[in-house]
Coordinates of C-alpha atoms and ligand atoms in Angstrom, one line a residue:
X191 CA 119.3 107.2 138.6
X192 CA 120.1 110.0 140.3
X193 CA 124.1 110.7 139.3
X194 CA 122.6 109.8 135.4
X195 CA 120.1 112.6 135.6
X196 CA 122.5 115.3 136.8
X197 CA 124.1 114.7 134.0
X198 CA 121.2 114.4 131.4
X199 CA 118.4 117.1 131.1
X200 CA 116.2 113.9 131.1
X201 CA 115.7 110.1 131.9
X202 CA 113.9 109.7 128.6
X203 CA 113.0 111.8 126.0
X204 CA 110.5 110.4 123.5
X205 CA 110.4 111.6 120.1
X206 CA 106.6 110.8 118.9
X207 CA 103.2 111.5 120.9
X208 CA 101.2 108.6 119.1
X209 CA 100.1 105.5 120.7
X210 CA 103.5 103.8 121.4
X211 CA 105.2 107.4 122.9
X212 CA 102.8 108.7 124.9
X213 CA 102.1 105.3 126.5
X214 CA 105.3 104.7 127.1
X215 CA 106.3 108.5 128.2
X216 CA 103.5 107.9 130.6
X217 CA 104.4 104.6 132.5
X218 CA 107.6 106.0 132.4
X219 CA 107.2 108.7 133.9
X220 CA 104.9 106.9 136.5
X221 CA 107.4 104.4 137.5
X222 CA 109.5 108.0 138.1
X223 CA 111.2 108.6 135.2
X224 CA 112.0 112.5 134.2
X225 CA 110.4 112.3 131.0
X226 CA 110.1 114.8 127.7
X227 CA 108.0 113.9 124.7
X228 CA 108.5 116.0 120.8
X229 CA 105.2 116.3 118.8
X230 CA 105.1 118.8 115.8
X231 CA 101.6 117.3 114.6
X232 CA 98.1 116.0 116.9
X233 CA 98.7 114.0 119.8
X234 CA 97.9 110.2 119.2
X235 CA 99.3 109.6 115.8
X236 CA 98.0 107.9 113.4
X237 CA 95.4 105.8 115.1
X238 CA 93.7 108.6 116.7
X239 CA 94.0 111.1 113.7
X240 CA 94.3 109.1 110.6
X241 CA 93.9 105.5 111.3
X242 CA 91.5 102.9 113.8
X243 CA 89.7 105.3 115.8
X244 CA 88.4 107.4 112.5
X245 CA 88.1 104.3 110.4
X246 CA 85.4 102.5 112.9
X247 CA 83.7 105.7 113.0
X248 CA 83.6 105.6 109.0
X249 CA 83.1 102.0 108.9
X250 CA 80.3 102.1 112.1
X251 CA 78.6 105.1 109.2
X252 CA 78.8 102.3 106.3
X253 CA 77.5 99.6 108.4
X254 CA 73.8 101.2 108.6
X255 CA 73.6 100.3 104.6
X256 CA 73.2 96.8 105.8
X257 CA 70.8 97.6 108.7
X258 CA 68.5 99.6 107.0
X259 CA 68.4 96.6 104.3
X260 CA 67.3 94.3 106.5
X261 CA 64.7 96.3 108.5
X262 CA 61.6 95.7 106.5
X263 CA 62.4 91.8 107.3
X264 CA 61.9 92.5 110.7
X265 CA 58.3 94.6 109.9
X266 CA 60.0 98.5 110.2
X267 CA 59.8 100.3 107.2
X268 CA 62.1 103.1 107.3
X269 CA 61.7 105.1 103.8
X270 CA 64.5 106.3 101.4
X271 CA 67.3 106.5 104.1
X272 CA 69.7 109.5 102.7
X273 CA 73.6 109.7 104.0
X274 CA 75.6 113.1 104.6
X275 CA 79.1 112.9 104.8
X276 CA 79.5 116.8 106.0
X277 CA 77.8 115.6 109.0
X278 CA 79.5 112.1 109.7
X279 CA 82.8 114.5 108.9
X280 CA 82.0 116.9 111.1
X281 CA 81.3 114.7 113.9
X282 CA 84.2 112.5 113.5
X283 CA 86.3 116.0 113.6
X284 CA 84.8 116.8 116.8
X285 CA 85.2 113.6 118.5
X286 CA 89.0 113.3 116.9
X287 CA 89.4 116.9 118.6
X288 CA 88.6 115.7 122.2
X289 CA 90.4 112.5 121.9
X290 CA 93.6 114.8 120.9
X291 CA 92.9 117.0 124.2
X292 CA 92.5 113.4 126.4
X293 CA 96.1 112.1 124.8
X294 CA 97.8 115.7 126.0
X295 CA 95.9 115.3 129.1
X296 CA 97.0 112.1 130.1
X297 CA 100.5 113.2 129.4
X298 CA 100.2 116.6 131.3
X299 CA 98.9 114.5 134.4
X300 CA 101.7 112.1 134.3
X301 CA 104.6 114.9 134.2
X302 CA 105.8 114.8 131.1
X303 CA 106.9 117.7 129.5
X304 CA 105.7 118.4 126.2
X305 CA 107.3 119.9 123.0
X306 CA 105.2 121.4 120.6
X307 CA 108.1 120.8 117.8
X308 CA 110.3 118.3 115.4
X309 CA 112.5 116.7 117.2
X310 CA 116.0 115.4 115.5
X311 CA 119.0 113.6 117.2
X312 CA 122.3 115.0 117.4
X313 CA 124.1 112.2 119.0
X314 CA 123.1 109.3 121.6
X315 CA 122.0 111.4 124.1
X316 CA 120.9 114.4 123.1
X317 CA 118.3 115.7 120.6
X318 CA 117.4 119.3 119.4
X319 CA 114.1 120.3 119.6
X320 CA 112.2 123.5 118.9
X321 CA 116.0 125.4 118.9
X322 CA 116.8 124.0 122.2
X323 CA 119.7 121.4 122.6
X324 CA 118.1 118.9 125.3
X325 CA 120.0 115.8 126.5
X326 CA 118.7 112.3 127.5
X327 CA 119.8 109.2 129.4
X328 CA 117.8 107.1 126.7
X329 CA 116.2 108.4 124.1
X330 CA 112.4 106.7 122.2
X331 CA 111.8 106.9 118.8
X332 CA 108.2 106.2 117.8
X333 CA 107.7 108.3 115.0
X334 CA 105.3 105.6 113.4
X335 CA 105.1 105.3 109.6
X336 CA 103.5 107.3 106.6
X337 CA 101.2 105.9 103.7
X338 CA 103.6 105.0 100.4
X339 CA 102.6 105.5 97.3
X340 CA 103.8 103.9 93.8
X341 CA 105.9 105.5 91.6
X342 CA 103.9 105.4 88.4
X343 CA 103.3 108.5 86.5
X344 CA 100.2 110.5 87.4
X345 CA 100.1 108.8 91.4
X346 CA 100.0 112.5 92.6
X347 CA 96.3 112.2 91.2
X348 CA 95.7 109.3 93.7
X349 CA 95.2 110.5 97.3
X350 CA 96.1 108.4 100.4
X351 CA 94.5 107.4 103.6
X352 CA 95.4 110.3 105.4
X353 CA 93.2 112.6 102.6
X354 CA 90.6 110.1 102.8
X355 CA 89.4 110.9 106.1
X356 CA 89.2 114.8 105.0
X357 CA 87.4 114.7 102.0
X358 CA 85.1 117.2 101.3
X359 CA 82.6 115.4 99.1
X360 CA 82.2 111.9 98.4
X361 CA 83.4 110.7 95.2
X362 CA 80.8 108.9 93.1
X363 CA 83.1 105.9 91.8
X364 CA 86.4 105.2 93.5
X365 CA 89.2 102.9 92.9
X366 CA 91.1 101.4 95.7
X367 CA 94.6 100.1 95.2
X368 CA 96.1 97.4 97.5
X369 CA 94.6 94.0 98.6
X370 CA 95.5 94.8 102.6
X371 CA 93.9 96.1 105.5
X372 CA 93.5 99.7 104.4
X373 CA 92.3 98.6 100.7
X374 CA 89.9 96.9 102.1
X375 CA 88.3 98.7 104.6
X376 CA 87.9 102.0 102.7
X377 CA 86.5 99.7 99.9
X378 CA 84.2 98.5 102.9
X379 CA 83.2 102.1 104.0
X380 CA 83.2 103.9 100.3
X381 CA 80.9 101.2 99.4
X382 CA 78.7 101.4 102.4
X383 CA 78.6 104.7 101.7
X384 CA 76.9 104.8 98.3
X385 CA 80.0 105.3 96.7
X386 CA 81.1 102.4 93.7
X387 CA 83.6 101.0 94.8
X388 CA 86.7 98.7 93.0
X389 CA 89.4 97.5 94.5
X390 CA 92.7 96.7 92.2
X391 CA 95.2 94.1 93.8
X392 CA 98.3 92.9 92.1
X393 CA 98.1 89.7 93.4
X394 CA 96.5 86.9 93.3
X395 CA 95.0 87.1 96.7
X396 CA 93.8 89.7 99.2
X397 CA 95.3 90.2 102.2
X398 CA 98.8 88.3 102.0
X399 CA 99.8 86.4 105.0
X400 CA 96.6 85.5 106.4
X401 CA 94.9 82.4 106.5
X402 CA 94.3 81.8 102.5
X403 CA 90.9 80.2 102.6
X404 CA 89.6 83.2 105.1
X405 CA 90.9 85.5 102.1
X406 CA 89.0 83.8 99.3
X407 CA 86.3 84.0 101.3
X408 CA 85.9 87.5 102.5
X409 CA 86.4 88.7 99.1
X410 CA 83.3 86.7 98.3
X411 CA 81.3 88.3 101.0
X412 CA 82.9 91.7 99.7
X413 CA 81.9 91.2 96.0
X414 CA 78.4 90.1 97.3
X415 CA 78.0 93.0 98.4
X416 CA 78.4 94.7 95.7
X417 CA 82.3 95.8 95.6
X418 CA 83.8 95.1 92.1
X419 CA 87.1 93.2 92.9
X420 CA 90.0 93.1 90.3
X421 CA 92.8 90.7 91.3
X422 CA 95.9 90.7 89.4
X423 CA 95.2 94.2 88.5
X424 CA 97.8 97.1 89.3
X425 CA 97.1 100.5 88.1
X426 CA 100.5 101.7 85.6
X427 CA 99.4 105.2 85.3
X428 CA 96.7 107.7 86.0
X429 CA 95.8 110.5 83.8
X430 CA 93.6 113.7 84.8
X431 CA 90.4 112.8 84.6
X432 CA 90.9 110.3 86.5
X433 CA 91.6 107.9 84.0
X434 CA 93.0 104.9 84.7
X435 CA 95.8 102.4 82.4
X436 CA 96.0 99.5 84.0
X437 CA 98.7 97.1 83.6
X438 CA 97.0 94.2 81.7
X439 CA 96.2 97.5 79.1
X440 CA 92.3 98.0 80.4
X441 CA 91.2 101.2 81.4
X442 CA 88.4 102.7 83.8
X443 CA 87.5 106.3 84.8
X444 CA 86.7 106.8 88.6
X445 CA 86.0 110.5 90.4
X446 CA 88.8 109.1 92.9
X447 CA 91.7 106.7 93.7
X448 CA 92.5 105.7 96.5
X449 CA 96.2 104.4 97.0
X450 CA 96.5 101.3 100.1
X451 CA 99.3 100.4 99.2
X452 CA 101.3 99.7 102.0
X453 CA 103.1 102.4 104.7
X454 CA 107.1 103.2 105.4
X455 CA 108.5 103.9 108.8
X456 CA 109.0 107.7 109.7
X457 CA 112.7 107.8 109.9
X458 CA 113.9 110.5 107.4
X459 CA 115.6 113.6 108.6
X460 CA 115.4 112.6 112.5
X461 CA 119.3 112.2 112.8
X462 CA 119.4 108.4 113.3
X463 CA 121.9 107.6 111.0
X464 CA 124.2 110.5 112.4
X465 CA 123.6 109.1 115.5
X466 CA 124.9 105.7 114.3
X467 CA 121.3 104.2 114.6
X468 CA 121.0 101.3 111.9
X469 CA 117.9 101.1 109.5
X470 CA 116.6 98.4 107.7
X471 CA 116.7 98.6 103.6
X472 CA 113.2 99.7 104.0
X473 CA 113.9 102.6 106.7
X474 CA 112.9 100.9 109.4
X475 CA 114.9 101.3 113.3
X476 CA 116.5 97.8 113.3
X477 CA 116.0 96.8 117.4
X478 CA 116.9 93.7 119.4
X479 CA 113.9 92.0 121.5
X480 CA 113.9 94.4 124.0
X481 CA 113.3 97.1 121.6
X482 CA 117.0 98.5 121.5
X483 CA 118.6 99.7 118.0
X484 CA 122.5 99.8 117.6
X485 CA 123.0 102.9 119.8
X486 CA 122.4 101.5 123.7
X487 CA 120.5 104.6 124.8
X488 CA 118.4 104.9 121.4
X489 CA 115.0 102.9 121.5
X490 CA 112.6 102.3 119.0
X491 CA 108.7 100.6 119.5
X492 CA 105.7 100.6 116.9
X493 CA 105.4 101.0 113.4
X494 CA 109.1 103.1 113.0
X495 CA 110.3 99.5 113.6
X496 CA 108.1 97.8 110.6
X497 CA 107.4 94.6 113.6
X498 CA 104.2 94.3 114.0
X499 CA 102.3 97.8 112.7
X500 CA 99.3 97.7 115.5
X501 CA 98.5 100.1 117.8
X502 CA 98.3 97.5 120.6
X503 CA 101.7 96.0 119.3
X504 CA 103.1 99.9 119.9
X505 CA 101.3 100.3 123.0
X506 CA 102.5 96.8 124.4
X507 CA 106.0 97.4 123.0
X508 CA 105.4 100.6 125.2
X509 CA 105.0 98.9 128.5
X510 CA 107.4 96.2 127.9
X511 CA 109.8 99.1 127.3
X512 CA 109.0 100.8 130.6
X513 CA 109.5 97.9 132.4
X514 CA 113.2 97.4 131.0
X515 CA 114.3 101.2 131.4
X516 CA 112.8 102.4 134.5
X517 CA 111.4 99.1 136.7
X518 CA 114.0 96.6 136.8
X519 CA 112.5 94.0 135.1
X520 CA 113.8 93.4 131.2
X521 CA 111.2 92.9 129.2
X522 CA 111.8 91.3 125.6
X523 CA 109.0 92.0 123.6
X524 CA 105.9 89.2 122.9
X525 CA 104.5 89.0 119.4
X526 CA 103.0 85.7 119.3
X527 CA 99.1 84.9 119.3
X528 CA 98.3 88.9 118.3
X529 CA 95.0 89.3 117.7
X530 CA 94.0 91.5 114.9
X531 CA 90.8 92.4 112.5
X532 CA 90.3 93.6 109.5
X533 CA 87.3 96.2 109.5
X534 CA 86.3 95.3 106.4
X535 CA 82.1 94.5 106.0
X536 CA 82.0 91.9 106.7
X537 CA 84.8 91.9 109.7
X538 CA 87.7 89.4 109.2
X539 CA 89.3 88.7 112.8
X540 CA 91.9 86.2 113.4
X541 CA 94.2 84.9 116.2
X542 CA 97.0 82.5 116.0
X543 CA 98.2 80.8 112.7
X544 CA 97.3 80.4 109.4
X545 CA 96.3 76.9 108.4
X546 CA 99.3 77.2 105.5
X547 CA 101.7 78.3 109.1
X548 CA 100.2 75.6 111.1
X549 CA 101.0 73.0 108.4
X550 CA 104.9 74.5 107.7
X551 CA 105.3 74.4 111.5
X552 CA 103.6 71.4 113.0
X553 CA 102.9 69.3 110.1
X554 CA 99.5 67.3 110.9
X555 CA 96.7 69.5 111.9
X556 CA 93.0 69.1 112.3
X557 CA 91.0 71.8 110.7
X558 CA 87.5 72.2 112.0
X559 CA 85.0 75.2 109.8
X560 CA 81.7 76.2 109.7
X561 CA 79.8 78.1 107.5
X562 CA 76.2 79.5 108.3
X563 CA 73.7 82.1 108.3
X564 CA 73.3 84.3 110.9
X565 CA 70.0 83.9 113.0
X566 CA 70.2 88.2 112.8
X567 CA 69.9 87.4 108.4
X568 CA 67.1 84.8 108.5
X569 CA 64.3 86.7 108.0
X570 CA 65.7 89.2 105.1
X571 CA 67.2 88.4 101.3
X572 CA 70.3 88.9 102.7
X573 CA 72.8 86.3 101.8
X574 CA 75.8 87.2 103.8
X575 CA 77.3 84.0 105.7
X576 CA 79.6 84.0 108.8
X577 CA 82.7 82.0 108.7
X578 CA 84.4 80.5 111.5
X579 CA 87.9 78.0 111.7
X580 CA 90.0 76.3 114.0
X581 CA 93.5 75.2 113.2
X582 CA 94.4 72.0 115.5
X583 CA 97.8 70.7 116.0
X584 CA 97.1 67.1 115.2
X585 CA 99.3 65.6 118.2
X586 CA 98.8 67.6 121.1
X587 CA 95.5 68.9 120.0
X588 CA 96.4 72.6 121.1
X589 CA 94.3 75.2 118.8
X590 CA 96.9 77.1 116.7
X591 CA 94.7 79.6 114.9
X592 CA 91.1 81.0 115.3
X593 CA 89.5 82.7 112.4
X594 CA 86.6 84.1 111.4
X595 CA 84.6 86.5 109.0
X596 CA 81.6 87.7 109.8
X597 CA 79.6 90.7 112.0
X598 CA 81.8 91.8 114.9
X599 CA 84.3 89.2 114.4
X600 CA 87.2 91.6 116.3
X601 CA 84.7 91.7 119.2
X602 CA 84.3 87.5 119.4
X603 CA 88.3 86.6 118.5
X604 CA 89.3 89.3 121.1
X605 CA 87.7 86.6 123.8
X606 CA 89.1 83.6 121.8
X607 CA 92.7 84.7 121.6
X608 CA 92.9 84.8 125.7
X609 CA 92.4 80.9 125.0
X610 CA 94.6 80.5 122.1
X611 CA 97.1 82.7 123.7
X612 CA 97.0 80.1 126.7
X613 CA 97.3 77.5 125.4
X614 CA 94.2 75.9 125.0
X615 CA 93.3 72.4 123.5
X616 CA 90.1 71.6 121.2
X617 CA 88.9 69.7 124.0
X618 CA 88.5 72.5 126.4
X619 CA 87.2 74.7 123.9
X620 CA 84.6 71.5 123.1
X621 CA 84.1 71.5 127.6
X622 CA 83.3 75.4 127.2
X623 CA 79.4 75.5 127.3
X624 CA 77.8 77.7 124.0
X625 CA 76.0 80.7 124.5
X626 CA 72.9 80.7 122.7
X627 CA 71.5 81.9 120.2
X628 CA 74.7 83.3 119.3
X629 CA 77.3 83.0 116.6
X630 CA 80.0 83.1 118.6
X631 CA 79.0 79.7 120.4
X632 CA 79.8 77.9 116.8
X633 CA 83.5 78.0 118.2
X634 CA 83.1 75.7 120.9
X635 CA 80.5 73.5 118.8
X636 CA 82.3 72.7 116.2
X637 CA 82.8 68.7 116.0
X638 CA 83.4 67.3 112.9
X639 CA 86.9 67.4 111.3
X640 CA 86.6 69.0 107.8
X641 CA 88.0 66.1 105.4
X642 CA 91.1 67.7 104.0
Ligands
LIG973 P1 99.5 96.4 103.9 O1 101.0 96.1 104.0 O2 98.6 95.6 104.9 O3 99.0 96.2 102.5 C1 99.6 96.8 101.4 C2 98.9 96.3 100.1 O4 99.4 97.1 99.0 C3 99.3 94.9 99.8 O5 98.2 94.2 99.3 C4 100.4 95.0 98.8 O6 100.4 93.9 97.9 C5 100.0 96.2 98.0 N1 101.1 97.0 97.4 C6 102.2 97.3 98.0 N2 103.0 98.0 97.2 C7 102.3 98.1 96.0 C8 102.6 98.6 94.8 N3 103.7 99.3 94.5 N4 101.7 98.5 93.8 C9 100.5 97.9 94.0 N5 100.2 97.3 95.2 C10 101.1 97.4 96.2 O7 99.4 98.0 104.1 P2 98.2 98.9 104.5 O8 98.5 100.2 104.0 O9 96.9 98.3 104.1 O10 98.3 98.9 106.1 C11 99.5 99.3 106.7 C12 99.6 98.6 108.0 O11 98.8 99.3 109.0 C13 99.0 97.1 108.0 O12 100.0 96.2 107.7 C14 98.6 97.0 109.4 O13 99.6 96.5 110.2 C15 98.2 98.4 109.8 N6 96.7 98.5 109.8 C16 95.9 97.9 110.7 C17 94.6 98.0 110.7 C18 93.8 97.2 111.7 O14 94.3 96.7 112.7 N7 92.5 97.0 111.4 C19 93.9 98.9 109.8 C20 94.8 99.5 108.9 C21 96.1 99.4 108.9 P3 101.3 92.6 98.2 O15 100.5 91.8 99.2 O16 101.4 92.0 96.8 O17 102.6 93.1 98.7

């Protein structure tokens, strides 16, 4: 390494300080990398500024709706509970704030040194930054991807994701567009928050790719609640007002519009092209499994590469990365059995594959699902039911997928995909002893086959 770094200003230099550069600039640098890192915005990207962390903080806000409904059941009576979103905002802010300092922190500790600027590559080793000219052995892009909106006229009237979590008063209606994670956990949190709330989805079913019957359900717990749902619906243009022409020729007013409807990686103006870095038709860094794109020394981990767009995806693709550059020990990334929620109210959490997957892949599979009331509702009006499934590879009785919709589901399938991810068989989930009263115990008591 060190003939290569006399002639490079730096071992790595990472262009991107959200969760996939700055963990990766880190171990990096810990395994004794020189390392650099280019932000122009607020350290942690899109998670930490405009994505998870605010979300759960907005969706933890919207939760107490529910609470507060069930309390008299349970003999409190707690009044006219009133909401202010100043203060939520304001709090949110400040915890945002600190988390920014801890990302720059843990960078600072670990050595790396830190541009406060856009960063743009000039050729496969060397990027300019802030005016400077600055060389690399390897170079990272994780530049992470930006909310995309739909070209119909009037869409400037719409705001995104990233205005969402700045707002300075709540809206009193809203429309959501998009049937995918973001759609449908502002839906979740606007709702919760007094706000009505519809949610417009082109197609036929919310939440494409995921086990279908978990979709039809959760948008049945979501309309319970109170969220008007419109499938096969697509706004085709907005008017001041804000009006809204829908495709099918209806029309609604709502005081906002929210568009979810999908994101696109951050790869304009960074130089990759001029670099000879190849993009996918949707902009995205086209990398082998060890994260590499067409230029040896250019990487690329996280949502720039449209893979998987999770932050623990980035932050693994991170790791694996350090291990291949600066420990020896190639690492080709490992996307199977990811784990992932939606933070919608209820939660929809899932591991593994879809029943439709399971069936393409494997051909016979067992499908085991229950379908209950939660202990927590009993006592209350409430008629919000938890949802629980196991997809079962018919020959070697191996669980496949592990879904479920109901309250904390993320927290209950992050303990169930270290089984599924395993390897585990139905049996052994059936040897694993309940814990009770819980609803998390229905996954290893489920014994009857569901017939079809
Ligand atoms: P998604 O890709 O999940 O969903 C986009 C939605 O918008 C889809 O329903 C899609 O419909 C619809 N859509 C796309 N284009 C149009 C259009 N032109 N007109 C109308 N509808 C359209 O994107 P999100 O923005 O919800 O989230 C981006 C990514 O961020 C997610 O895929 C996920 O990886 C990540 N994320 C993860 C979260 C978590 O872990 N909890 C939370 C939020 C985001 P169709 O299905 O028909 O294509």
């Amino acid at each position: 390494m060190s003939a290569e770094r006399a002639r490079y200003d730096y071992d790595l230099f990472c262009i991107g300080a959200g969760s996939g550069g700055v963990r990766a600039s880190r171990v990096c640098a810990n395994y004794g990398a020189h390392v650099a890192i280019a932000e122009h915005g607020r350290f942690g990207g899109t998670c930490v500024n405009v994505g998870c962390i605010p979300k759960k903080l907005l969706s933890y806000a919207a939760h107490w709706r529910d609470d507060f409904s069930i309390a008299a059941s349970f003999g409190w009576s707690v009044g006219e509970p009133s909401f202010d979103w100043p203060t939520l905002l304001a709090n949110k802010d400040r915890e945002i704030a600190r988390l920014n300092g801890v990302y720059e922190r843990l960078l600072l500790d670990a050595g790396v040194a830190i541009f406060r600027a856009r960063a743009r590559l000039r050729d496969a080793h060397t990027v300019e930054v802030g005016g400077k000219t600055i060389t690399a052995r390897h170079i990272l892009v994780a530049t992470g991807s930006w909310p995309r909106v739909p070209a119909i006229p009037g869409s400037p009237l719409g705001i995104t994701s990233n205005e969402a979590f700045h707002l300075e008063e709540l809206p009193r209606s809203a429309l959501v567009v998009g049937g995918g994670y973001v759609a449908l956990e502002f839906a979740s949190i606007f709702h919760g928050l007094g706000v009505a709330t519809t949610l417009a989805h082109r197609g036929e079913r919310l939440l494409r790719g995921f086990d279908g019957e978990l979709c039809e359900r959760l948008a049945g717990e979501m309309a319970g609640k109170g969220v008007k749902i419109r499938l096969r619906a697509n706004p085709a243009r907005i008017d001041p007002g804000v009006q809204v022409a829908f495709e099918d020729g209806s029309t609604a007013r709502y005081e906002l519009v929210l568009f979810a409807t999908g994101r696109k990686p951050n790869t304009a103006n960074l130089g990759l092209e001029d670099a000879g870095v190849t993009l996918a038709a949707d902009g995205a860094v086209l990398v082998d499994r060890y994260s590499r794109s067409s230029v040896d020394s250019v990487w690329a981990i996280g949502d720039v590469t449209n893979r998987v767009n999770l932050t623990p995806v980035a932050t693994a693709e991170a790791t694996w990365l350090a291990k291949t550059l600066f420990h020896d020990e190639p690492t080709p990334v490992d996307h199977d059995n990811v784990p992932t929620t939606v933070f919608a109210n209820p939660n929809l959490a899932t591991v593994g594959l879809s029943e439709e997957k399971a069936r393409e892949r494997f051909g016979a599979v067992d499908i085991y699902r229950t379908h209950f009331r939660a202990l927590r509702d009993s006592l209350s009006a409430s008629e919000e039911k938890t949802f629980m499934k196991l997809v079962v590879d018919a020959a070697s009785q191996r669980v496949l997928g592990a879904h479920m919709i109901g309250r904390d589901a993320g927290e209950i399938i992050q303990g169930i995909a270290i089984a599924v991810k395993l390897g585990a068989t139905k049996p052994q989930f059936d040897a694993t002893i309940g814990i009770h009263p819980t609803a998390a115990e229905e996954f290893v008591t489920m014994r009857s086959k569901a017939s079809g």
